[in-house]
Coordinates of C-alpha atoms in Angstrom, one line a residue:
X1 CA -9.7 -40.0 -27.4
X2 CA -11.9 -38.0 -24.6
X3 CA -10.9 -38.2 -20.8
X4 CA -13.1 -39.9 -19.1
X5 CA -14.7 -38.3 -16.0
X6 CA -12.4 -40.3 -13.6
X7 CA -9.1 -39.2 -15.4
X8 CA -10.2 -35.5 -15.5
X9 CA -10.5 -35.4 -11.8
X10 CA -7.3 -37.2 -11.1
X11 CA -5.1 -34.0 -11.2
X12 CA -7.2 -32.4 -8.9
X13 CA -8.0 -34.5 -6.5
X14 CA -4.1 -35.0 -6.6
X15 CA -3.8 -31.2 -6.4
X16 CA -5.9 -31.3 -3.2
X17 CA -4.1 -34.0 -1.8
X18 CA -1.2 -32.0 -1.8
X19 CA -2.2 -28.7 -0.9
X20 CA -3.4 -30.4 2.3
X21 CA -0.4 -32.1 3.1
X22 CA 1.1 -28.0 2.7
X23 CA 1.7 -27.2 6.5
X24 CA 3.7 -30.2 7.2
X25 CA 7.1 -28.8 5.7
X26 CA 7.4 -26.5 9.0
X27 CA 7.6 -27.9 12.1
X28 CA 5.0 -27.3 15.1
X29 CA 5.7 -23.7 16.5
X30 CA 6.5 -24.4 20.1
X31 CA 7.7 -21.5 22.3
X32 CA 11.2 -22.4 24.2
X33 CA 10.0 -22.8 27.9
X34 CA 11.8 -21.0 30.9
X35 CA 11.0 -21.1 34.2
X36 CA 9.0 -17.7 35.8
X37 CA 8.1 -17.5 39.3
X38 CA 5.2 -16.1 40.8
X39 CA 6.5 -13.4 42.1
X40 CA 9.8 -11.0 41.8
X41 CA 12.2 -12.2 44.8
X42 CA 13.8 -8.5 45.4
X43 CA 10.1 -6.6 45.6
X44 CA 9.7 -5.2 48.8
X45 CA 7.0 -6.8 50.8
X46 CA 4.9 -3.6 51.5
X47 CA 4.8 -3.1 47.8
X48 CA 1.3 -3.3 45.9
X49 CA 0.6 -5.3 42.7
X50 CA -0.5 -4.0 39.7
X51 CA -3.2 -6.3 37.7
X52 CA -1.3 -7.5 34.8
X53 CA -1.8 -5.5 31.6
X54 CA -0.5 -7.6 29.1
X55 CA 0.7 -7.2 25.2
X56 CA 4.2 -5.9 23.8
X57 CA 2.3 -3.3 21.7
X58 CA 1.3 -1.7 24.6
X59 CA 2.1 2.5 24.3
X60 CA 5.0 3.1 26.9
X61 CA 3.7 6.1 27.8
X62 CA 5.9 9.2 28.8
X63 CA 6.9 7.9 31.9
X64 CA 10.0 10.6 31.9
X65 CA 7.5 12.8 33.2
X66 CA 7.6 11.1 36.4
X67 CA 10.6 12.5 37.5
X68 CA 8.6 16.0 37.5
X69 CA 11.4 18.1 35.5
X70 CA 10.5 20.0 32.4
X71 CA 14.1 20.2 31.0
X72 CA 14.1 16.6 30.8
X73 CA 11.2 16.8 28.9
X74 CA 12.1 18.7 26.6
X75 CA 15.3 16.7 26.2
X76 CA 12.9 13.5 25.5
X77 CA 11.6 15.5 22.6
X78 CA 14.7 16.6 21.1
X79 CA 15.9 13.4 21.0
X80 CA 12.7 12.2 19.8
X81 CA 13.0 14.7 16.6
X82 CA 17.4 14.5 16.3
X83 CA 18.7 11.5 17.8
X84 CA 21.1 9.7 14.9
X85 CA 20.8 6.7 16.8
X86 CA 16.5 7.2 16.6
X87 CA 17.1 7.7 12.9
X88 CA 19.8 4.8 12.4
X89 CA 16.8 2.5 13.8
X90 CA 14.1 3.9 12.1
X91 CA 15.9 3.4 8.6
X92 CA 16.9 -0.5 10.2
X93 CA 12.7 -0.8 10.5
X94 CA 12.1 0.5 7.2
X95 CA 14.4 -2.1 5.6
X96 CA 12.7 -4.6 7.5
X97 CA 9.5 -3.5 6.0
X98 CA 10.8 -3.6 2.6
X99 CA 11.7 -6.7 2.6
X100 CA 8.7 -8.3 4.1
X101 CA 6.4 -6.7 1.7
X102 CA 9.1 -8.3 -0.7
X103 CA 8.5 -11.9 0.6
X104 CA 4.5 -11.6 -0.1
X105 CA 5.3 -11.4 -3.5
X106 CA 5.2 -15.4 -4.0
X107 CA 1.3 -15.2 -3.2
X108 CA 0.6 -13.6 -6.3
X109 CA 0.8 -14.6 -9.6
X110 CA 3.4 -12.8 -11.5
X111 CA 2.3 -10.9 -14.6
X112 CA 4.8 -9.4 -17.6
X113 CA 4.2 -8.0 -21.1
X114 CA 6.7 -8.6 -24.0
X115 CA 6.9 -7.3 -27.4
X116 CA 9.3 -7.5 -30.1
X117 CA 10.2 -5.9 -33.3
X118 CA 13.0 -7.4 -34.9
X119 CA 13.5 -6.7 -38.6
X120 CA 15.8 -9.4 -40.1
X121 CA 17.8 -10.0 -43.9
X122 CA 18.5 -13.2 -44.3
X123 CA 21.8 -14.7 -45.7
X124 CA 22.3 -15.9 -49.8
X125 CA 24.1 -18.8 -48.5
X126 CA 21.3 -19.9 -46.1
X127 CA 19.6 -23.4 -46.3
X128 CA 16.5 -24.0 -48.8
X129 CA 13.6 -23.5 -46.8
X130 CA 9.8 -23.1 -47.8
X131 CA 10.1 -19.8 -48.6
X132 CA 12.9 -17.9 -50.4
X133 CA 11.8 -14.4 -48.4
X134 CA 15.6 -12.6 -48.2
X135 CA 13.8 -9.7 -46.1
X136 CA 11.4 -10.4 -43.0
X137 CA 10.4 -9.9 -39.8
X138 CA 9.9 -11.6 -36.9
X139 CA 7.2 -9.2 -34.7
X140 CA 5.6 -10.5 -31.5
X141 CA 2.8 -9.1 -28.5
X142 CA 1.7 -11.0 -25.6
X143 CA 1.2 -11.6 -22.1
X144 CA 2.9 -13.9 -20.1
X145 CA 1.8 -15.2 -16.4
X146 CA 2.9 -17.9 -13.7
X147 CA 2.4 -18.6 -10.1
X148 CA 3.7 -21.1 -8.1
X149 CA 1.3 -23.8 -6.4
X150 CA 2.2 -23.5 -2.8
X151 CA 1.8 -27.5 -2.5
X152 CA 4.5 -28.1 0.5
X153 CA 4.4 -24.8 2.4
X154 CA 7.5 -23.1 0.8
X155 CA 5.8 -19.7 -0.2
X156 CA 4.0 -19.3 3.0
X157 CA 6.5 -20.3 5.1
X158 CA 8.7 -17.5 3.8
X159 CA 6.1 -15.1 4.1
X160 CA 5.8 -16.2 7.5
X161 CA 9.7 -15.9 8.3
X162 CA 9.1 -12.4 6.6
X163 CA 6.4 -11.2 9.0
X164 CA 7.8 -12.5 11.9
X165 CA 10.8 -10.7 11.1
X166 CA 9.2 -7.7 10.4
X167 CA 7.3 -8.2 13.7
X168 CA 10.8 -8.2 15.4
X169 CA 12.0 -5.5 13.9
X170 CA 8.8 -3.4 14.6
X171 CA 9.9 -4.8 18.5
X172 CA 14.0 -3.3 17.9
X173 CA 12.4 -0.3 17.0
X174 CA 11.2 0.6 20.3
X175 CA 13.5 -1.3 22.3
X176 CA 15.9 1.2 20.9
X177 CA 13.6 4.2 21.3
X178 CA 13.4 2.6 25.1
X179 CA 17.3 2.3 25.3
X180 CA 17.8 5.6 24.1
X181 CA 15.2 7.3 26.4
X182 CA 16.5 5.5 29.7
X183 CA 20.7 6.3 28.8
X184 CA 19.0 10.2 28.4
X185 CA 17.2 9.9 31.6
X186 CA 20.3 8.1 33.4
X187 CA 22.7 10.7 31.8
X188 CA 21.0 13.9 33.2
X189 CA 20.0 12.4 36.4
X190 CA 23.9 12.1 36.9
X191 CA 24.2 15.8 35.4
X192 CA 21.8 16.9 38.1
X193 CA 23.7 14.6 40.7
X194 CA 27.0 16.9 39.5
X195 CA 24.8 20.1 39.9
X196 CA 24.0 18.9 43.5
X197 CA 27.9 18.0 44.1
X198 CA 29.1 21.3 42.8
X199 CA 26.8 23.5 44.7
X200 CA 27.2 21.4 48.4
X201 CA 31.4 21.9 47.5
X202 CA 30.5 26.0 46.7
X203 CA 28.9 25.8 50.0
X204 CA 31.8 24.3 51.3
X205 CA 34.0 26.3 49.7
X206 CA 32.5 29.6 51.2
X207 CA 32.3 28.2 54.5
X208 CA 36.1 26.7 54.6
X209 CA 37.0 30.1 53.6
X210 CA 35.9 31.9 56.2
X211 CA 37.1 29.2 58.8
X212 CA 40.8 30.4 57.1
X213 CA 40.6 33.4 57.9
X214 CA 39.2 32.9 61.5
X215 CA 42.2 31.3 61.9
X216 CA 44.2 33.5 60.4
X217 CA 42.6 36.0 62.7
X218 CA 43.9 33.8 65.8
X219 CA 47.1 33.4 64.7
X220 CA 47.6 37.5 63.8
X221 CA 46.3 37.9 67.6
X222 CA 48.6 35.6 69.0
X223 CA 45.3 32.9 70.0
X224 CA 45.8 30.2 67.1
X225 CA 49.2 28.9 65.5
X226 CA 50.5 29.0 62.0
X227 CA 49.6 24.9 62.0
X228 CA 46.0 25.9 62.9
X229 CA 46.3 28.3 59.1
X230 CA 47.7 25.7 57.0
X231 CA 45.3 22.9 58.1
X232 CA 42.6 25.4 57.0
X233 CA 44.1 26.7 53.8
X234 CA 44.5 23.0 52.9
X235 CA 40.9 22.0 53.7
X236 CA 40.1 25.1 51.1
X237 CA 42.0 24.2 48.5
X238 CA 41.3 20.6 48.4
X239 CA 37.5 21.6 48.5
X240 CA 38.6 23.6 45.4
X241 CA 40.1 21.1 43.4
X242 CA 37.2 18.5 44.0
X243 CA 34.9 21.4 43.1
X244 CA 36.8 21.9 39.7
X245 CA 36.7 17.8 39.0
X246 CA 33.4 17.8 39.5
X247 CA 32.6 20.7 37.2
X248 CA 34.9 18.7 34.5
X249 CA 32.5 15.6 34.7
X250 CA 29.7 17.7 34.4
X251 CA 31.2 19.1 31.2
X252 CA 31.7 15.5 29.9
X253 CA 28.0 14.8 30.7
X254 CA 26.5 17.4 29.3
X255 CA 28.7 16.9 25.9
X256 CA 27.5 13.0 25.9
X257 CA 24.1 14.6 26.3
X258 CA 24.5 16.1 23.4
X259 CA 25.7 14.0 21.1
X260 CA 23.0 11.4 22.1
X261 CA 19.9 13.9 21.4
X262 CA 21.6 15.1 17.9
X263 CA 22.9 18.2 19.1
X264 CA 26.5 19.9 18.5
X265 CA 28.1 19.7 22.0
X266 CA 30.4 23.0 21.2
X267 CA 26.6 25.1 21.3
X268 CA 24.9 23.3 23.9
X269 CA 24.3 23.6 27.5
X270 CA 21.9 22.7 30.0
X271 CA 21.7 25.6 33.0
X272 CA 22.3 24.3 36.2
X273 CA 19.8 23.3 39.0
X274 CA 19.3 22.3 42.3
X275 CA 15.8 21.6 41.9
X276 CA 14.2 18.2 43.6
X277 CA 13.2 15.9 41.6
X278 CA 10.3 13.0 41.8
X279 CA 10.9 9.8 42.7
X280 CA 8.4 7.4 41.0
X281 CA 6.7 4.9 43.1
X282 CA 6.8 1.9 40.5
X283 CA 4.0 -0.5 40.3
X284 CA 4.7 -4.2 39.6
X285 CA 2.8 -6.6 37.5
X286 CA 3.4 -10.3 37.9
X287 CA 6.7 -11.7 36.2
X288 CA 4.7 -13.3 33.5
X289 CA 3.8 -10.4 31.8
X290 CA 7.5 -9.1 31.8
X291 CA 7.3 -11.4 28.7
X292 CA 5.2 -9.4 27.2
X293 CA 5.9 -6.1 27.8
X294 CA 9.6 -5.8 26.8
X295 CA 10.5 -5.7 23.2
X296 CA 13.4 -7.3 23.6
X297 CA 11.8 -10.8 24.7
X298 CA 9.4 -10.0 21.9
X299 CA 12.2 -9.2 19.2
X300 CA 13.4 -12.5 20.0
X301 CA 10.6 -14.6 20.4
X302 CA 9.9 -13.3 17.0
X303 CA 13.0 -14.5 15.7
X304 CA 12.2 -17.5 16.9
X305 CA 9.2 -18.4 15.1
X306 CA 10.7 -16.9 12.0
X307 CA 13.5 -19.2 12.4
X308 CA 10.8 -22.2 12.7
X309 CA 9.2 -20.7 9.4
X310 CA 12.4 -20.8 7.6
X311 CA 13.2 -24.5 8.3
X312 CA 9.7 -25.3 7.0
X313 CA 10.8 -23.6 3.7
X314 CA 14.5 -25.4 4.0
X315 CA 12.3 -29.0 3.9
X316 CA 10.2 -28.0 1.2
X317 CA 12.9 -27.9 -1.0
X318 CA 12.9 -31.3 -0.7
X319 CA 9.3 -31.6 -2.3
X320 CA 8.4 -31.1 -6.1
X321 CA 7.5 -27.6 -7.2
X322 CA 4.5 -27.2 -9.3
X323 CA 3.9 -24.0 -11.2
X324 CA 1.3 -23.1 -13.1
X325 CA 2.3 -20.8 -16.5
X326 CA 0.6 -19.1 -19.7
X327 CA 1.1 -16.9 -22.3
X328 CA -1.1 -15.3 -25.1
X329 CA -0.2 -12.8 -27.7
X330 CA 0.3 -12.1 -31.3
X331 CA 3.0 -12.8 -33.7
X332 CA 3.7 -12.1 -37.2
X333 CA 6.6 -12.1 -39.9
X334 CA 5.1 -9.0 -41.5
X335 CA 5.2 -5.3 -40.2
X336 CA 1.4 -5.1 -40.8
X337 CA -1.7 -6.8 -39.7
X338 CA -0.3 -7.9 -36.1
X339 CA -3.8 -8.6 -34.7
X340 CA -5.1 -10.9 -37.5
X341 CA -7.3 -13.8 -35.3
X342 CA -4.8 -15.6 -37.5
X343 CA -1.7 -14.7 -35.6
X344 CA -3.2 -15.3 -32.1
X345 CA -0.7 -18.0 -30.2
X346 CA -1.2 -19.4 -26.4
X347 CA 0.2 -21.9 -24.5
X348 CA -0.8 -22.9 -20.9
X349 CA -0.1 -25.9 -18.8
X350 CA 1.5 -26.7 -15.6
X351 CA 5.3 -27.6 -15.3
X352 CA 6.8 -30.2 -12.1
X353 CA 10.5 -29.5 -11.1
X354 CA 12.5 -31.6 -8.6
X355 CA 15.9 -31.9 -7.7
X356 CA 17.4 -35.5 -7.8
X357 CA 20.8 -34.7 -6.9
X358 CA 22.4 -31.4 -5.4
X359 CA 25.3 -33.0 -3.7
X360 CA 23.9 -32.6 -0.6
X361 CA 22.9 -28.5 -0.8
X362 CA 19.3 -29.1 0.2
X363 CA 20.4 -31.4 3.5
X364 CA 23.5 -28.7 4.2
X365 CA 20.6 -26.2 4.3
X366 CA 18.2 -27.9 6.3
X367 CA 20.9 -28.6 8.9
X368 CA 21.5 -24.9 8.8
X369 CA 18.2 -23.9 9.6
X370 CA 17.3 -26.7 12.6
X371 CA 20.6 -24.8 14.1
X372 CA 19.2 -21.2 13.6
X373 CA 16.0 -22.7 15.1
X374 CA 18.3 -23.7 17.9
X375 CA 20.0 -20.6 18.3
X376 CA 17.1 -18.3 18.2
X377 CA 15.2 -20.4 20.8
X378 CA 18.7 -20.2 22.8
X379 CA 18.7 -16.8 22.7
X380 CA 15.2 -16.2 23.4
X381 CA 15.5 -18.1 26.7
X382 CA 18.6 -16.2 27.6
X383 CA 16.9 -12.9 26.9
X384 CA 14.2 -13.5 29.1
X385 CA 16.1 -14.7 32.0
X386 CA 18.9 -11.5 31.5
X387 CA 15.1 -9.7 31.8
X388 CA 14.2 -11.1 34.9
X389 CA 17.8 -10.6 36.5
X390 CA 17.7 -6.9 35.4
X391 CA 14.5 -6.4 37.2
X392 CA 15.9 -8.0 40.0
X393 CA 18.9 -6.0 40.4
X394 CA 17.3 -2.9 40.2
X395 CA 14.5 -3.5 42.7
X396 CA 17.2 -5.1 45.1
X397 CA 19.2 -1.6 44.6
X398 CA 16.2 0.6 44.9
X399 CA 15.1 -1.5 48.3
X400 CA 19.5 -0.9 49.7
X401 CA 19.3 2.4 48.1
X402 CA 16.0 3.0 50.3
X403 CA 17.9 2.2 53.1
X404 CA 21.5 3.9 52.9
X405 CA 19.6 7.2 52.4
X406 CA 17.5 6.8 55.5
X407 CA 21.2 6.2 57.7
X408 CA 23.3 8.6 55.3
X409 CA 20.4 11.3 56.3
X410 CA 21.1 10.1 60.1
X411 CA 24.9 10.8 59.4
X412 CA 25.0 13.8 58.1
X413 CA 22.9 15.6 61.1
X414 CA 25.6 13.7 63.0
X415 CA 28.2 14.7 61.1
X416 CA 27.6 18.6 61.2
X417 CA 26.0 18.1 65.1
X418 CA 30.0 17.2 65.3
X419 CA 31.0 20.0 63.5
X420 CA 28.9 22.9 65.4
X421 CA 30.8 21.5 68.7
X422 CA 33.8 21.0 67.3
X423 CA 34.0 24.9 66.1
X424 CA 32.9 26.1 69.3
X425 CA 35.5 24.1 71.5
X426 CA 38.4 25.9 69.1
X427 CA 36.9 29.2 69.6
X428 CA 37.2 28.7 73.5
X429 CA 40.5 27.0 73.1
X430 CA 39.7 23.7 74.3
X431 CA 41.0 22.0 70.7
X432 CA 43.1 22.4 68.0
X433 CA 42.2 23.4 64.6
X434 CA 42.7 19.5 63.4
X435 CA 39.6 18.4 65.3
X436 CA 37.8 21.1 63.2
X437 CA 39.0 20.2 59.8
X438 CA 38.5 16.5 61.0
X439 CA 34.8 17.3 62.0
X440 CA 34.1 19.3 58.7
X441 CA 35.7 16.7 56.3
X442 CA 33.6 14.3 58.0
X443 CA 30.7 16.3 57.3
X444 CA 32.0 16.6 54.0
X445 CA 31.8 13.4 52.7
X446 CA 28.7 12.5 54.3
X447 CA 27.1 14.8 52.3
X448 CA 28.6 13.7 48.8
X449 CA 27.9 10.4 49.6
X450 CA 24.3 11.3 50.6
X451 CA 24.6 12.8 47.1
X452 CA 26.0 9.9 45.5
X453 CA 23.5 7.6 47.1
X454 CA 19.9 9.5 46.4
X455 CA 21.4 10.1 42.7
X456 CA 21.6 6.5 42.3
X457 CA 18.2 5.5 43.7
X458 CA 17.0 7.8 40.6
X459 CA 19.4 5.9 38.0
X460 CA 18.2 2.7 39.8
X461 CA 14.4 3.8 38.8
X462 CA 15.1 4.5 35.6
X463 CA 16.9 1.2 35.2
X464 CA 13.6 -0.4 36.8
X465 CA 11.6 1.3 34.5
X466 CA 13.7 0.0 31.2
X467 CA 13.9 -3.6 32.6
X468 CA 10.3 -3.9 33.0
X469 CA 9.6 -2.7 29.0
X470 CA 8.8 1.2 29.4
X471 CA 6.0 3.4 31.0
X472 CA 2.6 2.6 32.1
X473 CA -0.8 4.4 32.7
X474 CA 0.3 8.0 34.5
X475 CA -0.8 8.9 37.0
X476 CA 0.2 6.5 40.1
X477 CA 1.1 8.1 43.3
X478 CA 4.9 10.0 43.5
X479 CA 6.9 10.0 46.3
X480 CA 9.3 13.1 46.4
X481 CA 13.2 13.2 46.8
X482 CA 14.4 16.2 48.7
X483 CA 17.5 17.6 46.9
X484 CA 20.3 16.4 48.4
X485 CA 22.1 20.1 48.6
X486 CA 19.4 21.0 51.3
X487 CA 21.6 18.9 54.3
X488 CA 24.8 20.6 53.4
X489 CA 25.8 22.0 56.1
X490 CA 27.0 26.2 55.7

């Protein structure tokens, strides 16, 4: 008996049904929410912002360049080519590729050939069949095909957990290339900071020197005291020792340095310098688009919707699968004459599978994805705020650091002002040697720690610059650090 018209539209108006009920295995992608203010609470209030130029994909730009050295550079570009680290994450982003492109597979209907030659003898003691054939073969060619009817979501749902993924890891990719950059940066501005140190203590060194043997010259002419030449040789040999500490942690730098652009630290060196280097005036967006500028925040607000994907395929297991199958091919018991019209076979029709008992598997797995869901939202807010805080701290150090170099410029005029009178007053025996050395260690440590402190306005700049997701357009206005070695006093 015939279908009637009514029964032959049943399966796919059923078919429909279902396919529009598809999206409701995942759950509405929401975005966790955390709170942003208008404006960063650290930025100094003479600063200027910066219309917002949204989108994570945005090119960082070489924003190294800022800093006006060409040895650092060239250091981007080595590490660029060499860096393990570079290559360790570029292999992590291929992976995540791989298996993206692996998860689109579902949306296609799979496709195999099969043939078989199989020459067979059968036994003497075998049942009676139809035919007594001892000898015979059992010869077969076909095609075979199935796809899976994507009723509840399951198959796109993992392709979206899969390109969401692979969005994330596209983000870790240059988050690292950013990490790696900014501990480059950070690491030679501290190498330079050394080259600074060790040059102001040569300075030193020369200069305590001759104030020994001034004294020594006193002493020999019966104007100065033995205690007058000890306090100086004691000033010079301290200077000495600091010098040789310093020109250890420059060593330790420089090896680091190394090793982080891929290069064998027992043949590499970077000459030193004492030139100034460029202090970028950074411009600041609104806080909002910190969101979408670091990779980080988008890494995990990736994650995040990949994590809401997944659960949508965890519920669809829960849901019958249909799949759609067929095969057509030839078969024949003889070696010849395969492709008869008589030996044509196929077979098509759909097949329904559901699960009515797994001792709880399905449930255990659901469960386990609402809580990766949680997680991944978790850490997504938590990211985002460590963002935030991290451009906080470094504008609040850059605004201090601002400041302490103004005064620390102030004190180390004072500082050799003291030592210029001190000097004189023992050369017309008014003082003692000790209010020399007291003046000049003074003047000392003033310097280092003017140093220490424009150094770490650099490293505080190249932490702003990595908190707020990388470079920008070039070409805003530069405000120039003097080297610190030009106040050391001689």
């Amino acid at each position: 008996m015939s279908p009637t018209r009514a029964e032959r539209l049943a399966l796919p108006a059923s078919l429909a049904l279902a396919l529009s009920l598809g999206g409701c295995a995942a759950p509405r992608y929401e975005l966790p929410s955390v709170a942003i203010a208008e404006q960063y609470k650290e930025a100094a209030h003479d600063r200027e912002w910066a219309p917002a130029m949204p989108a994570d994909a945005l090119d960082r730009g070489s924003w190294w360049t800022l800093y006006g050295d060409e040895t650092l550079s060239g250091l981007i570009g080595t590490l660029d080519r060499n860096s393990p680290n570079l290559a360790a994450a570029l292999a992590r982003f291929e992976q995540a590729r791989a298996i993206y492109d692996r998860s689109r597979v579902s949306l296609f209907p799979r496709l195999s050939v099969n043939g078989q030659y199989e020459p067979n003898r059968g036994s003497d003691m075998r049942p009676p069949s139809g035919s007594e054939t001892r000898y015979f073969d059992d010869n077969s060619l076909g095609l075979q095909a199935s796809y899976e009817v994507d009723l509840w979501g399951r198959v796109r749902n993992t392709v979206r957990a899969g390109s969401a993924n692979f969005d994330a890891a596209t983000a870790d990719l240059e988050s690292a290339r950013l990490s790696l950059r900014s501990d480059l940066v950070d690491r030679y501005l501290q190498l330079r900071g050394y080259d600074y140190t060790v040059q102001l203590l040569r300075d030193n060194v020369d200069a305590f020197a001759h104030a020994l043997k001034v004294t020594e010259s006193r002493r020999d002419g019966g104007i100065g005291s033995g205690l007058d030449v000890a306090r100086a040789r004691t000033q010079l040999q301290t200077a000495k020792a600091e010098l040789s500490t310093s020109l250890g942690q420059r060593a330790v730098l420089e090896h680091a340095i190394a090793a982080l652009i891929g290069e064998s630290p027992s043949s590499f060196s970077i000459a030193p310098s004492t030139a100034k280097i460029d202090l970028p005036q950074l411009p600041l967006s609104v806080p909002s688009t910190l969101l979408q500028r670091r990779p980080d925040i988008a890494a995990a607000e990736r994650r995040t919707a990949a994590a809401n994907a997944s659960l949508g395929v965890a519920r669809a297991a829960w849901f019958p699968s249909l799949s759609l199958s067929g095969s057509v091919g030839y078969q024949s018991y003889r070696g010849s004459d395969w492709f008869k019209a008589s030996n044509l076979f196929w077979a098509i029709g759909p097949s329904l599978a559901l699960d009515l008992f797994d001792g709880g598997r399905r449930a255990s797995l659901r469960d386990q994805a609402k809580a990766d869901l949680d997680e991944a939202g978790a850490s997504y807010r938590m990211t985002v705020l460590q963002a935030f805080a991290q451009v906080e701290d470094q504008l609040a150090l850059l605004d201090h650091y601002r400041d302490a170099s103004h005064e620390e410029t102030e004190a180390v005029a004072a500082a050799q002002q003291a030592v210029d009178l001190a000097t004189i007053r023992y050369r017309q025996g008014a003082v003692n040697y000790l209010e020399v050395t007291s003046a000049q260690t003074a003047s000392l440590q003033a310097q280092r720690d003017l140093v220490t402190i424009s150094v770490n306005r650099l490293r505080a700049s190249v932490g702003l610059i990595r908190a707020l997701g990388g470079g920008w357009s070039i070409g805003d206005p530069v405000a120039t650090v003097p080297a610190p070695v030009e106040t050391a006093g001689r």
